[in-house]
mmCIF file of C-alpha atoms and ligand atoms in Angstrom:
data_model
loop_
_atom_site.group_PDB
_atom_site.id
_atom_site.type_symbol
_atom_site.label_atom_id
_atom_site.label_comp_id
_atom_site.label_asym_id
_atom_site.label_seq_id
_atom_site.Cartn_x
_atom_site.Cartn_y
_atom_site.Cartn_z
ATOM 1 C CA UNK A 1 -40.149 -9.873 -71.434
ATOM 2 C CA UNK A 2 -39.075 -11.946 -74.274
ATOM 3 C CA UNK A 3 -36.850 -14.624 -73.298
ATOM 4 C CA UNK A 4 -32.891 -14.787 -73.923
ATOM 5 C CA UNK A 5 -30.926 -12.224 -71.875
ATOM 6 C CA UNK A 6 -28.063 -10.092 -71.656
ATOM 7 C CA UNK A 7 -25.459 -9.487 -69.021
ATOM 8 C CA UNK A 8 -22.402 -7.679 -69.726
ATOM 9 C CA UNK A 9 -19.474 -7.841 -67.669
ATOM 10 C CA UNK A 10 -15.593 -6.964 -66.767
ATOM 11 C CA UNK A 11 -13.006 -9.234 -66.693
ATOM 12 C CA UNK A 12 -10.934 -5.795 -64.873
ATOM 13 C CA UNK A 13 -6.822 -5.852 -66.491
ATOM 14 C CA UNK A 14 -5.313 -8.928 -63.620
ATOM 15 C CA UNK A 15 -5.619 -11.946 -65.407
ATOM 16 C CA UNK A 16 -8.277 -13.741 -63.194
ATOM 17 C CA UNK A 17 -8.076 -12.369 -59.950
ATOM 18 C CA UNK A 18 -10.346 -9.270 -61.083
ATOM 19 C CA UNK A 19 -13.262 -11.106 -61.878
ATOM 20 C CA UNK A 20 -15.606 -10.545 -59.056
ATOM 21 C CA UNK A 21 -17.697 -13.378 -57.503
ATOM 22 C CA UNK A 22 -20.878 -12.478 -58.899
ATOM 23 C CA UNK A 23 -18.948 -12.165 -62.830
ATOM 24 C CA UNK A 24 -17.256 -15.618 -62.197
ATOM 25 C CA UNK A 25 -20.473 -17.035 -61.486
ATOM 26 C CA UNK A 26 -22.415 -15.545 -63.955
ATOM 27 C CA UNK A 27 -19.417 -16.584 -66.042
ATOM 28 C CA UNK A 28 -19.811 -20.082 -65.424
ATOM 29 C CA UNK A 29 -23.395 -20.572 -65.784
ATOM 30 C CA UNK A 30 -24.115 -18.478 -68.945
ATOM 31 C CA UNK A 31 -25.628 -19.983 -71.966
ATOM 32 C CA UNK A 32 -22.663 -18.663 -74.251
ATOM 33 C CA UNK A 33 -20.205 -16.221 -73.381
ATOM 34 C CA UNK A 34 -18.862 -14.118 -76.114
ATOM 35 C CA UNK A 35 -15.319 -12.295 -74.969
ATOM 36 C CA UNK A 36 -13.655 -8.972 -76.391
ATOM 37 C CA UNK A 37 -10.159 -9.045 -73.964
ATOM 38 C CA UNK A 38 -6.579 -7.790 -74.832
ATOM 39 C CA UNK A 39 -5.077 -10.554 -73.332
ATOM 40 C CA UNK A 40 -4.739 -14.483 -75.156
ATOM 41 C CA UNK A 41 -4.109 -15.220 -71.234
ATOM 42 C CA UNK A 42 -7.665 -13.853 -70.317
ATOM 43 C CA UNK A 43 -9.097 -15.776 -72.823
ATOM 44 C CA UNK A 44 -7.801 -18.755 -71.961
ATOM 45 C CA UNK A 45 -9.753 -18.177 -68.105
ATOM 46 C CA UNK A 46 -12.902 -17.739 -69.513
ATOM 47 C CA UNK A 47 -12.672 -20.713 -71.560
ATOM 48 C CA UNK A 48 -11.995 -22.604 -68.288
ATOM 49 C CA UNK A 49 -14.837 -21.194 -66.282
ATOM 50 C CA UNK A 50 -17.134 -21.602 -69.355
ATOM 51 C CA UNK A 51 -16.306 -24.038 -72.489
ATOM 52 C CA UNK A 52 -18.914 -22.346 -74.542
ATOM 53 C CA UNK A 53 -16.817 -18.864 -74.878
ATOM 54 C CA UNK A 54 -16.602 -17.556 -78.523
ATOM 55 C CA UNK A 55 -13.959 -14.352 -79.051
ATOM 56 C CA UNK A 56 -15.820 -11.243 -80.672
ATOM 57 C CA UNK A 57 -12.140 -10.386 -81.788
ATOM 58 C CA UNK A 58 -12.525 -11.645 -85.580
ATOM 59 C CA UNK A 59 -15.249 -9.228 -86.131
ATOM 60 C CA UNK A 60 -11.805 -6.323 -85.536
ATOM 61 C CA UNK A 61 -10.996 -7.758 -89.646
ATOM 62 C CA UNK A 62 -14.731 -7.566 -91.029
ATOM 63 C CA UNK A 63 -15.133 -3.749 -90.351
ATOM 64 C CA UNK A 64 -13.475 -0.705 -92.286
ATOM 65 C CA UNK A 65 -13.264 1.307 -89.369
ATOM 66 C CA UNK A 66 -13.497 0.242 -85.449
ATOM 67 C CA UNK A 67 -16.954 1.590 -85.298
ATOM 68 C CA UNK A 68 -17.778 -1.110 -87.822
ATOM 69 C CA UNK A 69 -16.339 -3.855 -85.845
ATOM 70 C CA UNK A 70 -18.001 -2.360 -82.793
ATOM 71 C CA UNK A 71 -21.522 -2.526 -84.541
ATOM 72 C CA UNK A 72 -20.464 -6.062 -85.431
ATOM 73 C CA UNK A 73 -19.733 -7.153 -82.616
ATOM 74 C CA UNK A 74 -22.977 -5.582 -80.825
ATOM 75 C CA UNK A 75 -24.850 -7.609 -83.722
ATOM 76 C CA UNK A 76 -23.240 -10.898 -82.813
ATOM 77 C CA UNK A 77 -23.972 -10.155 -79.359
ATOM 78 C CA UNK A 78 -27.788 -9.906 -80.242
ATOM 79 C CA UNK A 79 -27.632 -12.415 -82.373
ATOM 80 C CA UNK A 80 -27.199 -15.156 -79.414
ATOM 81 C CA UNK A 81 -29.510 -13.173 -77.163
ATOM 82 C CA UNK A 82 -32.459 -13.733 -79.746
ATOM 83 C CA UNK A 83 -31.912 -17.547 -79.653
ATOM 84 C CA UNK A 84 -33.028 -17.202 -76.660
ATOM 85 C CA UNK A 85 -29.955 -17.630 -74.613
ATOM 86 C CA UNK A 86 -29.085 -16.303 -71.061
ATOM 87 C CA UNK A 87 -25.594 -14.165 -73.055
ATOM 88 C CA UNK A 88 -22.592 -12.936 -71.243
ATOM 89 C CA UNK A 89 -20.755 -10.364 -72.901
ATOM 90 C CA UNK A 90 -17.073 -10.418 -70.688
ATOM 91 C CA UNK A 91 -15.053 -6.982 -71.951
ATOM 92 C CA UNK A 92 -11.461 -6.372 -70.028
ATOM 93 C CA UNK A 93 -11.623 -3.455 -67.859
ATOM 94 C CA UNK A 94 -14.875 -2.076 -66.776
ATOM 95 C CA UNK A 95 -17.147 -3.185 -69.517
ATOM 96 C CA UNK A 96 -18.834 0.283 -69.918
ATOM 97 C CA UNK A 97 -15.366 2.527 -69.768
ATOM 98 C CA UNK A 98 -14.272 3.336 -73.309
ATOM 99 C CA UNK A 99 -16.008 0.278 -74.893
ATOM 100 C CA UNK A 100 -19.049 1.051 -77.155
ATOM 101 C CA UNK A 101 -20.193 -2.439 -78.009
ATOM 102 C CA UNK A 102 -21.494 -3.201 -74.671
ATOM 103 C CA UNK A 103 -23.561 -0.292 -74.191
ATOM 104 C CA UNK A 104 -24.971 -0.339 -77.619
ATOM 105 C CA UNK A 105 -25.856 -4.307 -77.087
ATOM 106 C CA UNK A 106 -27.504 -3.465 -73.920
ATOM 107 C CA UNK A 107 -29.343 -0.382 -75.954
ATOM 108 C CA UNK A 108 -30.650 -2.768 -78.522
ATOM 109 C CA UNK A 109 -31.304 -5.853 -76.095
ATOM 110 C CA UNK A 110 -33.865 -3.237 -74.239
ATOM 111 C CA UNK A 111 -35.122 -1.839 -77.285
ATOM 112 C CA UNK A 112 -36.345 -5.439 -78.375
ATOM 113 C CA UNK A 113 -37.782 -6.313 -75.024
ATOM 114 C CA UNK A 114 -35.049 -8.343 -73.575
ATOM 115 C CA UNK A 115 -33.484 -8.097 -69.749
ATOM 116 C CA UNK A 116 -30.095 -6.707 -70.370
ATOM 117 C CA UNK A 117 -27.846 -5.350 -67.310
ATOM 118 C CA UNK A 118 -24.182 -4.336 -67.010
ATOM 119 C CA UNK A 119 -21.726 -5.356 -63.844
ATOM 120 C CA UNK A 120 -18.823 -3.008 -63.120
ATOM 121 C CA UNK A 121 -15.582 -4.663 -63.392
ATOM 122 C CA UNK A 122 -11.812 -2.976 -62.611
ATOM 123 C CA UNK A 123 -10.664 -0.662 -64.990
ATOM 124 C CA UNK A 124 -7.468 0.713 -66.572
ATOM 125 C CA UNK A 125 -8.070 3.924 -64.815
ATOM 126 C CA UNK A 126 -8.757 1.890 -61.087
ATOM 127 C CA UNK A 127 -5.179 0.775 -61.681
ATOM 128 C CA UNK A 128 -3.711 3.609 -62.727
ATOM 129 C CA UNK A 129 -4.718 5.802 -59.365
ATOM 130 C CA UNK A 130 -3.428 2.612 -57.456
ATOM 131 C CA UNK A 131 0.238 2.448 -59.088
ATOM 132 C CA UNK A 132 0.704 5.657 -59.436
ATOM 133 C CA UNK A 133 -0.662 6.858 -56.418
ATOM 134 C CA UNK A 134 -3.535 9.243 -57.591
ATOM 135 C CA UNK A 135 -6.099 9.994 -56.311
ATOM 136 C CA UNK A 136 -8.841 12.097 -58.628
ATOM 137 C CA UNK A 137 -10.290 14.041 -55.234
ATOM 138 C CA UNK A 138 -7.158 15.796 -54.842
ATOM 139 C CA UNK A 139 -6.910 17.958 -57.685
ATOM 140 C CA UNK A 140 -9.762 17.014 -59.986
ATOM 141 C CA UNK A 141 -9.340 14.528 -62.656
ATOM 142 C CA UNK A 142 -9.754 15.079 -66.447
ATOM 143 C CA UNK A 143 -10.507 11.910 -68.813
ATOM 144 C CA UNK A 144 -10.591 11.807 -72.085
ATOM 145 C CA UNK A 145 -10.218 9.419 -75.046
ATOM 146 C CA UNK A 146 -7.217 10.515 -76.977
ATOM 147 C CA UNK A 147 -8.839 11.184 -80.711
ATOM 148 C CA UNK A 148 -11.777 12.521 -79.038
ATOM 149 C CA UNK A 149 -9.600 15.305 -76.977
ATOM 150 C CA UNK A 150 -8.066 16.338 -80.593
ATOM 151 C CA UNK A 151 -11.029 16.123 -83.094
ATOM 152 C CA UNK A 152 -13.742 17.847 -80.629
ATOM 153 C CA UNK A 153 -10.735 20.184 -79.250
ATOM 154 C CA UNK A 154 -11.507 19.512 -75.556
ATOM 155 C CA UNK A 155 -10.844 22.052 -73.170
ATOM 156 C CA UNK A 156 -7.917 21.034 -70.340
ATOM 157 C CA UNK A 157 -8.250 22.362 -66.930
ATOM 158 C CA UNK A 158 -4.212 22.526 -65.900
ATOM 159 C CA UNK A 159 -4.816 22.769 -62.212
ATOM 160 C CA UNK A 160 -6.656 18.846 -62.994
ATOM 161 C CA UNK A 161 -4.741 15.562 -63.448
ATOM 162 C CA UNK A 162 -5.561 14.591 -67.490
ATOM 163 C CA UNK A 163 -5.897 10.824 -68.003
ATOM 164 C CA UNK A 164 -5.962 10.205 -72.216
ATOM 165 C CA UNK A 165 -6.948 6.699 -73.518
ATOM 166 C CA UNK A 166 -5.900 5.169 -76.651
ATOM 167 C CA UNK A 167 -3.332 6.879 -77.216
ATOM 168 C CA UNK A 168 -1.947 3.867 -78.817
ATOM 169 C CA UNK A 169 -4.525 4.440 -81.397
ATOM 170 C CA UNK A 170 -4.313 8.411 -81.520
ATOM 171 C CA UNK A 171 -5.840 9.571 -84.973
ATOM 172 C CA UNK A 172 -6.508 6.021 -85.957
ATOM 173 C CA UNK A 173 -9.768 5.155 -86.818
ATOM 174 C CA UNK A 174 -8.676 1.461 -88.589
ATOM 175 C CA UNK A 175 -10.302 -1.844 -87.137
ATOM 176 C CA UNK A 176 -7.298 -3.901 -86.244
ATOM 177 C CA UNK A 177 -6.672 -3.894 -82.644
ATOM 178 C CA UNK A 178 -2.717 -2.916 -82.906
ATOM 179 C CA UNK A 179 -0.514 -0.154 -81.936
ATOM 180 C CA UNK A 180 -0.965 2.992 -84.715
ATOM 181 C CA UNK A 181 -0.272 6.030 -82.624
ATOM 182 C CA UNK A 182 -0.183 8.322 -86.153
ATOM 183 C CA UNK A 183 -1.965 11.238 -84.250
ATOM 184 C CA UNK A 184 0.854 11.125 -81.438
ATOM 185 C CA UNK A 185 2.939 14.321 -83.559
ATOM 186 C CA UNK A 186 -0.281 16.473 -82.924
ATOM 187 C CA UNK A 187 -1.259 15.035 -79.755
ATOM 188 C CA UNK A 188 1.936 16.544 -78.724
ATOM 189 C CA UNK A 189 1.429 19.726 -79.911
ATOM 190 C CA UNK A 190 -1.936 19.963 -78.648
ATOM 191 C CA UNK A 191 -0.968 19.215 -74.948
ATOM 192 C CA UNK A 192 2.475 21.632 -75.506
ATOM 193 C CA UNK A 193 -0.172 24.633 -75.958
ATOM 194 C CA UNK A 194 -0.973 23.916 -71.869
ATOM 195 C CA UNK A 195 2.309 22.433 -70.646
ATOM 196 C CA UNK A 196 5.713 23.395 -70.950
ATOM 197 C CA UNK A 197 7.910 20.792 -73.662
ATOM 198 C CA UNK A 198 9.384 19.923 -69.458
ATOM 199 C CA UNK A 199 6.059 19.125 -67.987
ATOM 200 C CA UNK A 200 6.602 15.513 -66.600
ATOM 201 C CA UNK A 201 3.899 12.895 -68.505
ATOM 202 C CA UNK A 202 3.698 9.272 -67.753
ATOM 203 C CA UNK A 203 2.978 6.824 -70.069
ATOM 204 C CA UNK A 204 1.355 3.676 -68.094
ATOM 205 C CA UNK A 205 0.360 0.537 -68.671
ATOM 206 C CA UNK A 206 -1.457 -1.882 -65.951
ATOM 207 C CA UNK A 207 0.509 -5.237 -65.379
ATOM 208 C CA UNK A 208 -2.203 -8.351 -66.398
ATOM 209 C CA UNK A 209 0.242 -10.458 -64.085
ATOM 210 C CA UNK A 210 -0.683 -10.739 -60.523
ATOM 211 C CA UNK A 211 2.168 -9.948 -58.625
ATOM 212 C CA UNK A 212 4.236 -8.208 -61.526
ATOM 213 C CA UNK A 213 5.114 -4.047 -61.855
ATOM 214 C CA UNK A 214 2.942 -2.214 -64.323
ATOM 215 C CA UNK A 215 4.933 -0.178 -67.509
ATOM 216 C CA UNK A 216 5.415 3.446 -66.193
ATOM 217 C CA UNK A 217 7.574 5.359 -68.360
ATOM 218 C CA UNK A 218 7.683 9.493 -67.141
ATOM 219 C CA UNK A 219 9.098 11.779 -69.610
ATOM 220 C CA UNK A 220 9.060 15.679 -70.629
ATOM 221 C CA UNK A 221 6.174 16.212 -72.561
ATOM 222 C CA UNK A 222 8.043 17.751 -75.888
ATOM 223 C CA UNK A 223 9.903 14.088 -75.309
ATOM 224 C CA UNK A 224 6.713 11.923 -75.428
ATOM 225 C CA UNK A 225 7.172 9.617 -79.114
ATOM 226 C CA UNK A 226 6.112 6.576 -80.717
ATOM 227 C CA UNK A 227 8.665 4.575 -79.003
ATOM 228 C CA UNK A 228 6.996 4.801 -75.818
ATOM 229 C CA UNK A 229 3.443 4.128 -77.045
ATOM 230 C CA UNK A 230 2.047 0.327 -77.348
ATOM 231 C CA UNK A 231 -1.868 -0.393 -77.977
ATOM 232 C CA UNK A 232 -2.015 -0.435 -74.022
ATOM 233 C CA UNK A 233 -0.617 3.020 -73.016
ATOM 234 C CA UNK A 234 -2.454 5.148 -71.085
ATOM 235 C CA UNK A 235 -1.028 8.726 -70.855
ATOM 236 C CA UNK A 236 -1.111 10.676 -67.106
ATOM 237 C CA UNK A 237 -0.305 14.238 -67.028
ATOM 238 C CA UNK A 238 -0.221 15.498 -63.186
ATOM 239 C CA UNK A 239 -1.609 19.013 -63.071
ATOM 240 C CA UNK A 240 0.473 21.985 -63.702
ATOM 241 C CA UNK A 241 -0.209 24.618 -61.128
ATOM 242 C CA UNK A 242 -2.342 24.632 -58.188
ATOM 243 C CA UNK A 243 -6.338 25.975 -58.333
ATOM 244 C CA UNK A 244 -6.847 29.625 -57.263
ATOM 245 C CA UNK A 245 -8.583 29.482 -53.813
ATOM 246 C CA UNK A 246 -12.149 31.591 -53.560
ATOM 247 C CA UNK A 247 -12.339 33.225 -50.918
ATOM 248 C CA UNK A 248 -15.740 34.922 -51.330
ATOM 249 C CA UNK A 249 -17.138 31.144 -51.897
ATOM 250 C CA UNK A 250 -15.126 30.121 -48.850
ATOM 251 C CA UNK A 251 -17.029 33.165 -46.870
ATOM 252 C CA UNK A 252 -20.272 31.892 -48.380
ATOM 253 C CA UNK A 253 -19.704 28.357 -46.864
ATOM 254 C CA UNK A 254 -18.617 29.369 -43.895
ATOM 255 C CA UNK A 255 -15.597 27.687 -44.461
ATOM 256 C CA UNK A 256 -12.313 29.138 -42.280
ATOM 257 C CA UNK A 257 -9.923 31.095 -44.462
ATOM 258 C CA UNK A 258 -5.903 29.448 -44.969
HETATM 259 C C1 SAM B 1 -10.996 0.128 -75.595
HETATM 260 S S1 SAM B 1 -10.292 0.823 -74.156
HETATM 261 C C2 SAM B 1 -10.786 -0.385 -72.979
HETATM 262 C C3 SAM B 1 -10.751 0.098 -71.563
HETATM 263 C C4 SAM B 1 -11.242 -0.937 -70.561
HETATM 264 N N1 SAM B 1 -12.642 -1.212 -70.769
HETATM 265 C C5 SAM B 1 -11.035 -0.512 -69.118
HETATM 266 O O1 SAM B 1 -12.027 -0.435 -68.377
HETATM 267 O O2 SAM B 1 -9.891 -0.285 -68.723
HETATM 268 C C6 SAM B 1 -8.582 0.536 -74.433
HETATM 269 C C7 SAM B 1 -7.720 1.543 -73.695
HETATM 270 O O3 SAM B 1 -7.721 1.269 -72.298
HETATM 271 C C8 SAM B 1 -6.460 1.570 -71.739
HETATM 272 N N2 SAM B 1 -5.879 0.318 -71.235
HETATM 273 C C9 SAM B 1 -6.241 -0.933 -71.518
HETATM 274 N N3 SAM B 1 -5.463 -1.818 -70.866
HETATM 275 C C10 SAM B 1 -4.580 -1.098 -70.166
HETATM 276 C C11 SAM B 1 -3.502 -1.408 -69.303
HETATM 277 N N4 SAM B 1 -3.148 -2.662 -69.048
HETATM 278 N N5 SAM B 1 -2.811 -0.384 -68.754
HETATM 279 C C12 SAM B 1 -3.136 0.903 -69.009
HETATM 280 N N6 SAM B 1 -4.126 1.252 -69.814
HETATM 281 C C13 SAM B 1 -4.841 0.273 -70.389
HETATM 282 C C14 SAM B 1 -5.620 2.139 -72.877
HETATM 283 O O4 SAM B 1 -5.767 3.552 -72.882
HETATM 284 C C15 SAM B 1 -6.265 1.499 -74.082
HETATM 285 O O5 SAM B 1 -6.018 2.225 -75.265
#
């Protein structure tokens, strides 16, 4: 193993108090930490565990397109990791949910003969089944990153829950890290072909303030608009009917009939 490392972690969406011991630690003893979060708050508490924190969020302007500033960003990464430096990566969230940098660094860090591991951290999602009360075992749960879901014209299951990412970013493929929801219009349409325009949908966004009540905003589908959108929605849409029970599979378990 060469030397210089790699360890990428989650901040989770609470400023602070999501870190977990082991990520504060590793945190505070890294070489350099280089930071992608959403929050100027967050960044300020990684600065204070570690001085030598540098933000990977310039690299949003270099880039044409996000996946540009993604690859940039996994470059810089490497960059450090090749000096020979122990390098934490800190990503909000989970660092490996909906964030292709990290895994890509940690791809190329291996490829190259460097130790290079990934700590969970809290994600959007985690939060989301805690405030709204959801829990993916009961029905099922669908997840699916907003552009994706259009462009690759993912099947929905309507007897699931459907989580969609980004939609603050919905048919956007730009660098900047703002608000450009200029795929909602189809989005719309897309989910109207499974739900009725009455279908209740929630648009949510996790509170980064211990203590404070996350953004949850329920409307009828045929509703849902730009107004309700920023760069940290996430959409919820509770299932629509129940799953068909089968019986014959029920017989096959041995499992007792309702
Ligand atoms: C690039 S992904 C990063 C996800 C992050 N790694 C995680 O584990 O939550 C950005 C998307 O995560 C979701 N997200 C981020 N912060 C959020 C928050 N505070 N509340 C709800 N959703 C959030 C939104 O769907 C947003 O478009």
């Amino acid at each position: 193993m060469s030397s210089g490392s790699l360890t990428v972690v989650g901040t989770g969406i609470r400023l602070g108090t999501h870190l977990t011991r082991e990520t504060r630690l590793l945190l505070e003893t890294a070489d350099v930490v280089l930071s992608l979060v959403a929050e100027p708050g967050m960044q300020a508490v990684l600065e204070r565990l570690n001085p030598k924190t540098r933000s990977l969020h310039d690299l949003y302007e270099l880039g044409e397109s996000r996946a540009e500033a993604y690859e940039a960003m996994a470059e810089e990464i490497l960059r450090h990791v090749r000096e020979g430096k122990n390098v934490v990566a800190a990503f909000y969230g989970h660092p490996g949910v909906f964030v292709a940098p990290s895994h890509e660094a940690i791809r190329m860090a291996r490829a190259e003969g460097y130790m290079a591991s990934m700590l969970p951290g809290i994600s959007a999602e985690d939060c989301l089944f805690a405030d709204l009360g959801v829990d993916p075992s009961r029905f099922g749960c669908q997840s699916y990153e907003a552009t994706d879901f259009l462009v690759h014209r993912r099947r929905i299951d309507r007897t699931a829950a459907l989580v969609l990412w980004q939609i603050g970013t919905v048919g956007s493929v730009a660098a900047a890290a703002t608000t450009q929801p200029t795929g909602l219009p189809v989005l719309v349409e897309a989910l109207l072909e499974y739900y009725p325009p009455e279908h209740e949908v929630t648009v949510y966004e996790a509170s980064p303030y211990p203590g404070f009540d996350p953004l949850v905003r329920t409307v009828g589908l045929g509703e849902l608009s730009v107004e309700h959108v920023t760069a940290l929605s996430t959409l919820y849409v509770p299932p629509r009917e129940p799953a068909p029970l089968d019986l014959t599979m029920l017989d096959r378990l041995g499992l007792p009939r309702p």
